[in-house]
Each structure stands twice: as structure tokens, then as C-alpha cells.
Amino acid sequence: MAGRGRTGPRSTEYAWLITGPLAMLAVVCATVVGLVAPEPFGEWPLAVLLLVAMVAAGMPVLNFTVRRQSIGMTLNEIPLVLAFFLVRPLTVVAIYTLSAIITHLRHPSTATKFWFNVARAAAGSSLAVLVLQAFPPVQGVGPATWLTLFVAASMVNLVSLTAIAGVHTLLQGWQAGREVFRKSPPGLLAAAINIACGMIVLILIAATWWSLLLLAVLVAALALVYRAYAQFFRQHRTLADMYELSRAVSESGQYGTLPDALLGRVRALMQAEYATLWLPAQGRHPEVLLTARNDDPGLLDFAKTPAALRERARDEGRTVAVGRGLMTDADLRPALSAERVKDVIVIPLRSGQAVIGTLEVANRLGDSNHFVRTDVPLFETVAAHAAVALENSRLVDRLRHDAYHDALTKLPNRRRITGALDEAVKIRAPGEVVALLLFDVDRLRQVNESLGHAAGDKVLAEVADRLRACAPSSALVGRAGGDEFLVTLRLESAEAAVELAAQLREQIRDEMVFDALTLDVDTAVGVAVHPDHGSDAASLLQRVDLAATAAKSVPGSVQLFSPALESRSLRRLGLAGDLRRALDDGELKVYFQPKVTLRDRRLVGVECLARWEHPAHGSVAPEDFVAVAEHTGQLGRFTEFVLREGLRRSRDWSHAGQPLSVAVNLSARTLTDQHFPARVQELLDEYDVPPQRLTLEIKEAGVLDGTDRPIPTLRRLRDLGVRLSVDDFGTGDSSLAHLRRLPVHEVKVDRSFVQGMATDPGDLAIVNAVVTLSQQFGLAVVAEGVESELTLELLQDIGCEIGQGFLFSRPLPYERLEAWFGAQVDPETISAGELPRLRVVP
């Protein structure tokens, strides 16, 4: 709520609220002393000497910084004790106040701070001489005098400490004031030591003034020792801070908090008001500009450093240091003045020879303090540690990103999707499902083989871009690997997931142009949802894979998972080990379905169809064991088994005076075997069957896959004299015009169109077009699925020549086929060289 407490430090102008009362206290105490003291002023020549001593003693020997305040350990108390004893009270106030004015004029500061320090000195000394008036007059240098002088000198320090704490409390809050008192004991102890030293000096002076010579030598020696200790102390503190910085940086790099740990410690180590880290944009990493400011717990998104200094450090690859105690880059001082910055050091961060950013400090704490040349090597060492830590942090971040993202598409990979899916399953809300959609890109293998893997990568990248653009904003889109993409999101039902899958498939389905080549991008989509189809990511991924595989053979190419798919998959997995044994033991059988001329019903041949009666599973669907044969390396042996059986029966029928052709189905994978045509020739020779009596049927998707891969094998088979047929025509995306470049002799219209001719005008139109255009191309047409007399009549009307279907016969084993011959063939129509004619069935 607005108005509830301060959110930042107040302006320093508020310090006048402390300066005014201090000045008033000084006036009141001085007035009282002037009224009660018999001689308030006097001993001016000695006072001048003490003034010089006070100014000299006011130079700090060892500095401490408390928040924004610089506290120096000085020797002020020694000449102050002498002044209390040797000169008149108001003279003490005058020379002590004047020494404060001279000291602070040597270090320019704001008027507010200057007059605060002057008022603090005047108030402290005035109150001290007033306390002296309350004690009996000092006589000699005995213990009574020691106590009186100690109280008076301590009063000056107490007033000073209270005034400083009051200003910090007023400007920055009570915590800052409490911090001043908390850090005061070392300073008060030093002041007490200085007071004791002053009393010793006083005792020596009382004995003989010549003792000042010995004291001067002793003070000089102590000053040298003091400075050596101060240097050692600073070095020790610097080493400790460097160790803490290195440890904090190494630990924070694991948790992504490196800037926080780095900048806070750099600012404290360099005793700077601001510490800034700047990293320009690099790859997927955006620009970073973060600043740690004294008394602010968090990081700020601005920099106190002028941009000109940062640009020079980056462009020239060297340290840029500007300030009173720094002699380099003096031409940039106007830029500092414009930003009201006292001094700045900017160090380029390097990775090898490249500059990856800068580390900067600005404004040494304390108005009398500045960065000096010896600070630059220390800061360069810190920057070197920081550069290594930042590079390692980015390397870890890059490795972590690469571990969960696909390098080609930049999408989350299967591991990332799995993790997100597990989390989504855990926090699913009632009344919703967690949907998983798997998009399988069609014909990517053909693209890789025909155009190269670079073209295949472009297809995948384009599909990824389209899917990412079309998917809802709440969806997580990733690449599962290969040609598969995953989409997961929350929806209200499984039906909504199927609907979304269909919409996305249509939206990403479009032409893709590569130079002069245009490709159609299409996908099959599997859908699985939690909790219906799995309780964890592993089961959902397994089942959506099954659904995507099934989607390739369903209208619309979108399939929701059902338990039947899993049982079928498990059954196929179990069949893999049984198929080899079945081939060895002769469990597979070949059935034959007659092919008949539609106009005069003459038997022209049979199609060979493999059947498998499994001892445990019963009848196994051909698509199941053919798929198993393809994936277990047994396809060649399986195809040869069917060919041998068909050619053997064709030879037997020929010897019996019934020359019939046989048709054998081929897998598209068989056409990639360059040795297959030679094997066919060997089998024809072995069974002494003319090649024109063998028809090899290949599904439309196998010969018209958009590539020229099957054409060499087809031409070699045609050169053998074998007839070639395109099976299930119409179920794919090709057209009859594509057939003109293929060496085929026959087209088989898929049963789905033939069976719908009698009721669907569209199916009738399709069959009519296929028959008409095929005949113009010189291709024979076989209609599959002829099951009614009405269908037969319609096929006759449009000129279709050959048909097969349940109207004539189901697929039969060889023995039953022989019986069927005897029952259906009219003996009176059999003559030498003619095909048998079937009886007309009323």
C-alpha cells in the first residue's frame, strides 16, 4: 500500500536536521563556558602549535568503511589532551573547530557534509570544556588530572559517534545507525589508547620540554610500524576476500546466482559504491547489465559507469581507469563529471583473445578516498577469476541446454518432454487430461536418400517451425528424434486432443520448395492422454508411438490410442521369434484367390496369399506377420517361399492343361534388393514357368513414393518378361499420370472404391476414371473386392476387364481350389489353348 514506509535512502539534505542542533549545542556550551570561566581565551602562540599538531594528527593512518561512511583511525586525541591542559577552554574550542575546517577543506565534499563535520567538532569540544569546568581545576599531572582529561576527551568522541549514528539513522534507517554503534568499539578503544598516549606526552612535557625530541623519534618509528601493519592488514584482508570471492563464485555457478555472489563481493572488496557486470548479447544469451549498489540488497539493471568508458575497454581490450588517484584516460574525466561519478575502473573480461564483457567499479566509498593505481592489479585479478567463472557458467548452461534440446530444430528433446510430462501428470487438475501428440513425418527417408540429409534436415526444421507456430501457446513442442515431433498440453478431453491433432496436421500440411523441387509435407499423428492411457511419461510415450504407427494406415492419419493397438503390438513382438520356426516347420500356407474376366467369366489366374495358423494365437493377420518379417530380416526368405509355392502350382496346372498365371505380392523393401531380379530368374528357370505367367504386385505406396529408387529393379523385372502390377491403387496420394514413367502392366483398383460403387457416386466416378485412363495408357485393370452382381454389372458397363472378390471365390488352399475348379468350371468350354470359363451362378 502506498505511503507505508520509505523504500530507499533519503536525500543528504536531511543531515541539516542534525547539523542545526549540533551548532546550537556548540553555541550554548561555549556561551556557558565564557560566562563561568575566569579566563576563557589565552596562550595563543602555544595554541597555534597545537593547531598544527591537530591538523597533522587528523591525517588517517588506517581507514575503515562502514556502509557509505569512511572512518579513519587518527591521532587527534593526543594534541587534544595537551590542549585541554595547556590552553584556555574557548581557545581549545576555536583551534579544534579550525582544525576540522582545515582538514575537511583538504577533501572537497558537499556543503551539507562539510558543515556537519564542523558542527560536530565544535559541539564535541564545547561540551568537553564545559565538562572540564564542572571538575576541580587541574593541578599537576597526577591521577586526578588523568581522570579529568580522559572524561573530557572521551566526551568529544561520544558526541562525534552519536552525531554520526544520528545522521545514518535519519538518512538510511535505524539499521544503519545501529551498525555504526556495533562497529564503534575498535574506534573507541583506539581513542582511549590515544588519550593515554596524550597523557604520557603531557607527563614528559611536564618533566622537560626536551622530551619532545625523543617523542618525535618515537612517533616517527611508530608511524612507520603502523603503516607497515596497515599494509599487512590490507593484504591479509584482500587475500581473505579473494578466497571468499573465489569460493562464492564457484558455488554460485552451480545454481545460476553467479552475478549476485560476484558483484556483491567485488563491491565490498574494492570498497566501491557501485559494482557492475556487463555482458553483450551472444547467441541465445541476451544482454546482461547488472549493478550492485551499496546498501541495496538486490541487483539493479543500470550502470553508473559512463558508456564511453565501457566502449573503450571493449574496443581496445584494456583496462580503463579514470579518477583523481588514477593517471590513465584523463580525457574521459568530463564523462565522469557529467554523470557525477568520482572515479571508475573498467576491466575487460576475456575468453581467450575475445572480450566477452566488462567488470566495473565506481565511486570509492568515503569522500576522502579514491581508487589508486595499486587497486588496478587487484581488480584485474578479480576480473580474471570472474571471466573464468562466467565462461564456465555459460558452458554449463550451454551443456544443460544441449542436454535437453535438439541441436537441429532447437526444440526440447525427448528427455525434456519426458520431464515436463511427468510434472504435468503429477499436478493434473480434475476435469482435464494431459494430452500427448506424436507427429511422424512421412517419406523423410526417401528425401534423405534422394536429395541428401541436408534436404532432410531442412524438412525437419520447416516442420518444427510450422508446428511451433501453429501449436497453442500453452503447449510444449519438442522433437522426439528422427522424424518424430511431440506436443504436450492440458485439454478438457481425449476428443479435444484428437480434434487438435487433426487441426495441427492440416495446418502444417503444405508444400515445401527446395530449389526447383516441390515436396508435400504430411504427417501421421498418434494421440495418448493421461489418465486414460497411462499414469506416467514412459507409458504415455510408448502408447503414443503405437498410435502414431497405426495412424499411418487409417483415413485422416490421426489415431487415438486404444488397448487393441498395444495387444496387437505385443502379439507382433511375440511373433518375431515364431516366424522363423514357422518357415522351418512349414506352418505357413499359400492360399489362392481366382482372377476372372468380367465379361465372359473366364479364369485367367490366381493371386497367391500367405496364411499362418499359429498354434497358440490362431489365425495371424497377413499384415502382422509380413511386418514381422520386414523388421526381423526374414522378408527375403518369406517372399521366396510364396514365389516357390506359386510357381510350383503354376507348373502343375500347366502340365494338367490349365495354364494359369500367378500373382505374388511384394513388399516395397524387396525392391531395394538388387539381387532380387536374378533370384526371380533362377526360380522361373527352376520351375520352368514362362515369365509372362508371373505377376508381381507392389502396393501403390511402394512404387510411387516420390523417388526413382524402385525403378531400376522394376525395369530389370520387366526385362525378364515378368508382369508388374500396382496394387491397392487409389489409396495413396499419387495420380495415374505418375504411372507413365513406371514399367508396369497392370493396375488393381482398391477394394474400398469397388465395394462402394453401387451406393456412392464418387467411388463410381473414381473407378470409371481409373479404368478409362489406364486403358488409354495401355494398362490392364483389375477390380478387387467384387462381391455383388450389381457391382459386376457396373464394372462391365465402364469396361473393366478383370475382377476378383467373394462373388467368385474367397482365397482357398490348393486342395479346395482344385475342388472349386471342378464345381465352377464348365467342362464343355474347355478346349486346347483356351482358358476355363466359370459357370454362370444365378
PDB file of C-alpha atoms in Angstrom, residues 202-325:
ATOM      1  CA  LEU A 202      51.879  15.505  28.976  1.00  0.00           C
ATOM      2  CA  ILE A 203      53.832  13.890  31.820  1.00  0.00           C
ATOM      3  CA  LEU A 204      57.035  14.004  29.760  1.00  0.00           C
ATOM      4  CA  ILE A 205      56.499  17.651  28.850  1.00  0.00           C
ATOM      5  CA  ALA A 206      55.897  18.471  32.481  1.00  0.00           C
ATOM      6  CA  ALA A 207      59.263  16.898  33.266  1.00  0.00           C
ATOM      7  CA  THR A 208      61.206  18.601  30.417  1.00  0.00           C
ATOM      8  CA  TRP A 209      60.364  20.039  27.024  1.00  0.00           C
ATOM      9  CA  TRP A 210      63.421  18.268  25.597  1.00  0.00           C
ATOM     10  CA  SER A 211      61.471  15.065  25.787  1.00  0.00           C
ATOM     11  CA  LEU A 212      59.622  16.214  22.627  1.00  0.00           C
ATOM     12  CA  LEU A 213      62.718  15.272  20.613  1.00  0.00           C
ATOM     13  CA  LEU A 214      62.585  11.724  21.871  1.00  0.00           C
ATOM     14  CA  LEU A 215      58.831  11.673  21.342  1.00  0.00           C
ATOM     15  CA  ALA A 216      59.252  12.835  17.752  1.00  0.00           C
ATOM     16  CA  VAL A 217      61.635   9.967  17.050  1.00  0.00           C
ATOM     17  CA  LEU A 218      59.300   7.508  18.776  1.00  0.00           C
ATOM     18  CA  VAL A 219      56.250   8.809  16.878  1.00  0.00           C
ATOM     19  CA  ALA A 220      58.079   8.549  13.560  1.00  0.00           C
ATOM     20  CA  ALA A 221      59.074   4.966  14.319  1.00  0.00           C
ATOM     21  CA  LEU A 222      55.567   4.088  15.446  1.00  0.00           C
ATOM     22  CA  ALA A 223      54.130   5.689  12.307  1.00  0.00           C
ATOM     23  CA  LEU A 224      56.331   3.505  10.143  1.00  0.00           C
ATOM     24  CA  VAL A 225      55.365   0.397  12.100  1.00  0.00           C
ATOM     25  CA  TYR A 226      51.726   1.485  11.999  1.00  0.00           C
ATOM     26  CA  ARG A 227      51.781   1.888   8.228  1.00  0.00           C
ATOM     27  CA  ALA A 228      53.557  -1.448   7.760  1.00  0.00           C
ATOM     28  CA  TYR A 229      50.916  -3.115   9.895  1.00  0.00           C
ATOM     29  CA  ALA A 230      48.183  -1.337   7.946  1.00  0.00           C
ATOM     30  CA  GLN A 231      49.629  -2.587   4.682  1.00  0.00           C
ATOM     31  CA  PHE A 232      49.920  -6.113   6.056  1.00  0.00           C
ATOM     32  CA  PHE A 233      46.354  -5.889   7.344  1.00  0.00           C
ATOM     33  CA  ARG A 234      45.055  -4.751   3.968  1.00  0.00           C
ATOM     34  CA  GLN A 235      46.930  -7.554   2.206  1.00  0.00           C
ATOM     35  CA  HIS A 236      45.580 -10.141   4.617  1.00  0.00           C
ATOM     36  CA  ARG A 237      42.078  -8.800   4.239  1.00  0.00           C
ATOM     37  CA  THR A 238      42.442  -8.780   0.456  1.00  0.00           C
ATOM     38  CA  LEU A 239      43.609 -12.414   0.408  1.00  0.00           C
ATOM     39  CA  ALA A 240      40.729 -13.440   2.656  1.00  0.00           C
ATOM     40  CA  ASP A 241      38.248 -11.539   0.478  1.00  0.00           C
ATOM     41  CA  MET A 242      39.715 -13.099  -2.681  1.00  0.00           C
ATOM     42  CA  TYR A 243      39.338 -16.549  -1.176  1.00  0.00           C
ATOM     43  CA  GLU A 244      35.734 -15.850  -0.198  1.00  0.00           C
ATOM     44  CA  LEU A 245      35.069 -14.420  -3.643  1.00  0.00           C
ATOM     45  CA  SER A 246      36.505 -17.478  -5.421  1.00  0.00           C
ATOM     46  CA  ARG A 247      34.563 -19.886  -3.213  1.00  0.00           C
ATOM     47  CA  ALA A 248      31.300 -17.968  -3.559  1.00  0.00           C
ATOM     48  CA  VAL A 249      31.701 -17.723  -7.337  1.00  0.00           C
ATOM     49  CA  SER A 250      32.418 -21.446  -7.717  1.00  0.00           C
ATOM     50  CA  GLU A 251      29.437 -22.384  -5.547  1.00  0.00           C
ATOM     51  CA  SER A 252      27.000 -19.935  -7.112  1.00  0.00           C
ATOM     52  CA  GLY A 253      27.860 -21.059 -10.642  1.00  0.00           C
ATOM     53  CA  GLN A 254      26.047 -24.352  -9.947  1.00  0.00           C
ATOM     54  CA  TYR A 255      22.808 -22.598  -9.022  1.00  0.00           C
ATOM     55  CA  GLY A 256      22.692 -19.745 -11.549  1.00  0.00           C
ATOM     56  CA  THR A 257      23.302 -16.974  -8.943  1.00  0.00           C
ATOM     57  CA  LEU A 258      26.774 -16.001 -10.149  1.00  0.00           C
ATOM     58  CA  PRO A 259      26.075 -12.252 -10.707  1.00  0.00           C
ATOM     59  CA  ASP A 260      24.678 -11.868  -7.181  1.00  0.00           C
ATOM     60  CA  ALA A 261      27.664 -13.522  -5.500  1.00  0.00           C
ATOM     61  CA  LEU A 262      30.206 -11.870  -7.792  1.00  0.00           C
ATOM     62  CA  LEU A 263      29.043  -8.248  -7.718  1.00  0.00           C
ATOM     63  CA  GLY A 264      28.325  -8.062  -4.004  1.00  0.00           C
ATOM     64  CA  ARG A 265      31.779  -9.326  -3.084  1.00  0.00           C
ATOM     65  CA  VAL A 266      33.559  -7.282  -5.737  1.00  0.00           C
ATOM     66  CA  ARG A 267      31.905  -4.129  -4.416  1.00  0.00           C
ATOM     67  CA  ALA A 268      32.921  -4.990  -0.841  1.00  0.00           C
ATOM     68  CA  LEU A 269      36.469  -5.983  -1.834  1.00  0.00           C
ATOM     69  CA  MET A 270      37.085  -2.791  -3.784  1.00  0.00           C
ATOM     70  CA  GLN A 271      35.170  -0.660  -1.197  1.00  0.00           C
ATOM     71  CA  ALA A 272      33.158   0.797  -4.066  1.00  0.00           C
ATOM     72  CA  GLU A 273      29.683   2.258  -4.091  1.00  0.00           C
ATOM     73  CA  TYR A 274      28.825   0.504  -7.382  1.00  0.00           C
ATOM     74  CA  ALA A 275      29.988  -2.755  -8.985  1.00  0.00           C
ATOM     75  CA  THR A 276      28.674  -3.572 -12.479  1.00  0.00           C
ATOM     76  CA  LEU A 277      28.751  -6.614 -14.741  1.00  0.00           C
ATOM     77  CA  TRP A 278      28.097  -6.124 -18.459  1.00  0.00           C
ATOM     78  CA  LEU A 279      27.834  -8.997 -20.934  1.00  0.00           C
ATOM     79  CA  PRO A 280      26.726  -8.208 -24.508  1.00  0.00           C
ATOM     80  CA  ALA A 281      24.167 -10.378 -26.276  1.00  0.00           C
ATOM     81  CA  GLN A 282      25.747 -13.618 -27.508  1.00  0.00           C
ATOM     82  CA  GLY A 283      23.852 -16.328 -29.352  1.00  0.00           C
ATOM     83  CA  ARG A 284      20.738 -17.208 -27.402  1.00  0.00           C
ATOM     84  CA  HIS A 285      22.016 -15.300 -24.345  1.00  0.00           C
ATOM     85  CA  PRO A 286      20.522 -11.763 -24.065  1.00  0.00           C
ATOM     86  CA  GLU A 287      22.490  -8.717 -22.944  1.00  0.00           C
ATOM     87  CA  VAL A 288      23.246  -8.595 -19.211  1.00  0.00           C
ATOM     88  CA  LEU A 289      23.699  -5.282 -17.350  1.00  0.00           C
ATOM     89  CA  LEU A 290      23.533  -5.682 -13.565  1.00  0.00           C
ATOM     90  CA  THR A 291      24.789  -3.434 -10.776  1.00  0.00           C
ATOM     91  CA  ALA A 292      25.287  -3.988  -7.053  1.00  0.00           C
ATOM     92  CA  ARG A 293      24.949  -0.741  -5.090  1.00  0.00           C
ATOM     93  CA  ASN A 294      25.980  -0.144  -1.527  1.00  0.00           C
ATOM     94  CA  ASP A 295      23.067  -0.548   0.921  1.00  0.00           C
ATOM     95  CA  ASP A 296      20.836  -2.184  -1.756  1.00  0.00           C
ATOM     96  CA  PRO A 297      20.231  -5.915  -1.168  1.00  0.00           C
ATOM     97  CA  GLY A 298      19.370  -6.790  -4.778  1.00  0.00           C
ATOM     98  CA  LEU A 299      20.844  -6.087  -8.204  1.00  0.00           C
ATOM     99  CA  LEU A 300      19.879  -3.081 -10.311  1.00  0.00           C
ATOM    100  CA  ASP A 301      19.512  -3.057 -14.099  1.00  0.00           C
ATOM    101  CA  PHE A 302      21.513   0.115 -14.756  1.00  0.00           C
ATOM    102  CA  ALA A 303      25.168   1.155 -14.622  1.00  0.00           C
ATOM    103  CA  LYS A 304      26.750   4.224 -13.057  1.00  0.00           C
ATOM    104  CA  THR A 305      29.716   3.875 -15.385  1.00  0.00           C
ATOM    105  CA  PRO A 306      29.514   6.145 -18.470  1.00  0.00           C
ATOM    106  CA  ALA A 307      29.044   4.146 -21.660  1.00  0.00           C
ATOM    107  CA  ALA A 308      32.111   5.760 -23.257  1.00  0.00           C
ATOM    108  CA  LEU A 309      34.417   4.046 -20.746  1.00  0.00           C
ATOM    109  CA  ARG A 310      32.805   0.649 -21.318  1.00  0.00           C
ATOM    110  CA  GLU A 311      33.061   1.007 -25.097  1.00  0.00           C
ATOM    111  CA  ARG A 312      36.751   1.946 -24.900  1.00  0.00           C
ATOM    112  CA  ALA A 313      37.550  -1.016 -22.658  1.00  0.00           C
ATOM    113  CA  ARG A 314      35.703  -3.377 -25.009  1.00  0.00           C
ATOM    114  CA  ASP A 315      37.079  -1.962 -28.270  1.00  0.00           C
ATOM    115  CA  GLU A 316      40.703  -1.620 -27.111  1.00  0.00           C
ATOM    116  CA  GLY A 317      40.675  -4.709 -24.874  1.00  0.00           C
ATOM    117  CA  ARG A 318      42.443  -2.969 -21.984  1.00  0.00           C
ATOM    118  CA  THR A 319      41.739  -1.569 -18.537  1.00  0.00           C
ATOM    119  CA  VAL A 320      40.200   1.897 -18.397  1.00  0.00           C
ATOM    120  CA  ALA A 321      40.719   3.765 -15.104  1.00  0.00           C
ATOM    121  CA  VAL A 322      39.636   7.370 -14.519  1.00  0.00           C
ATOM    122  CA  GLY A 323      39.826   9.318 -11.264  1.00  0.00           C
ATOM    123  CA  ARG A 324      41.870  11.553  -9.025  1.00  0.00           C
ATOM    124  CA  GLY A 325      44.238   8.796  -7.950  1.00  0.00           C
TER     125      GLY A 325
END
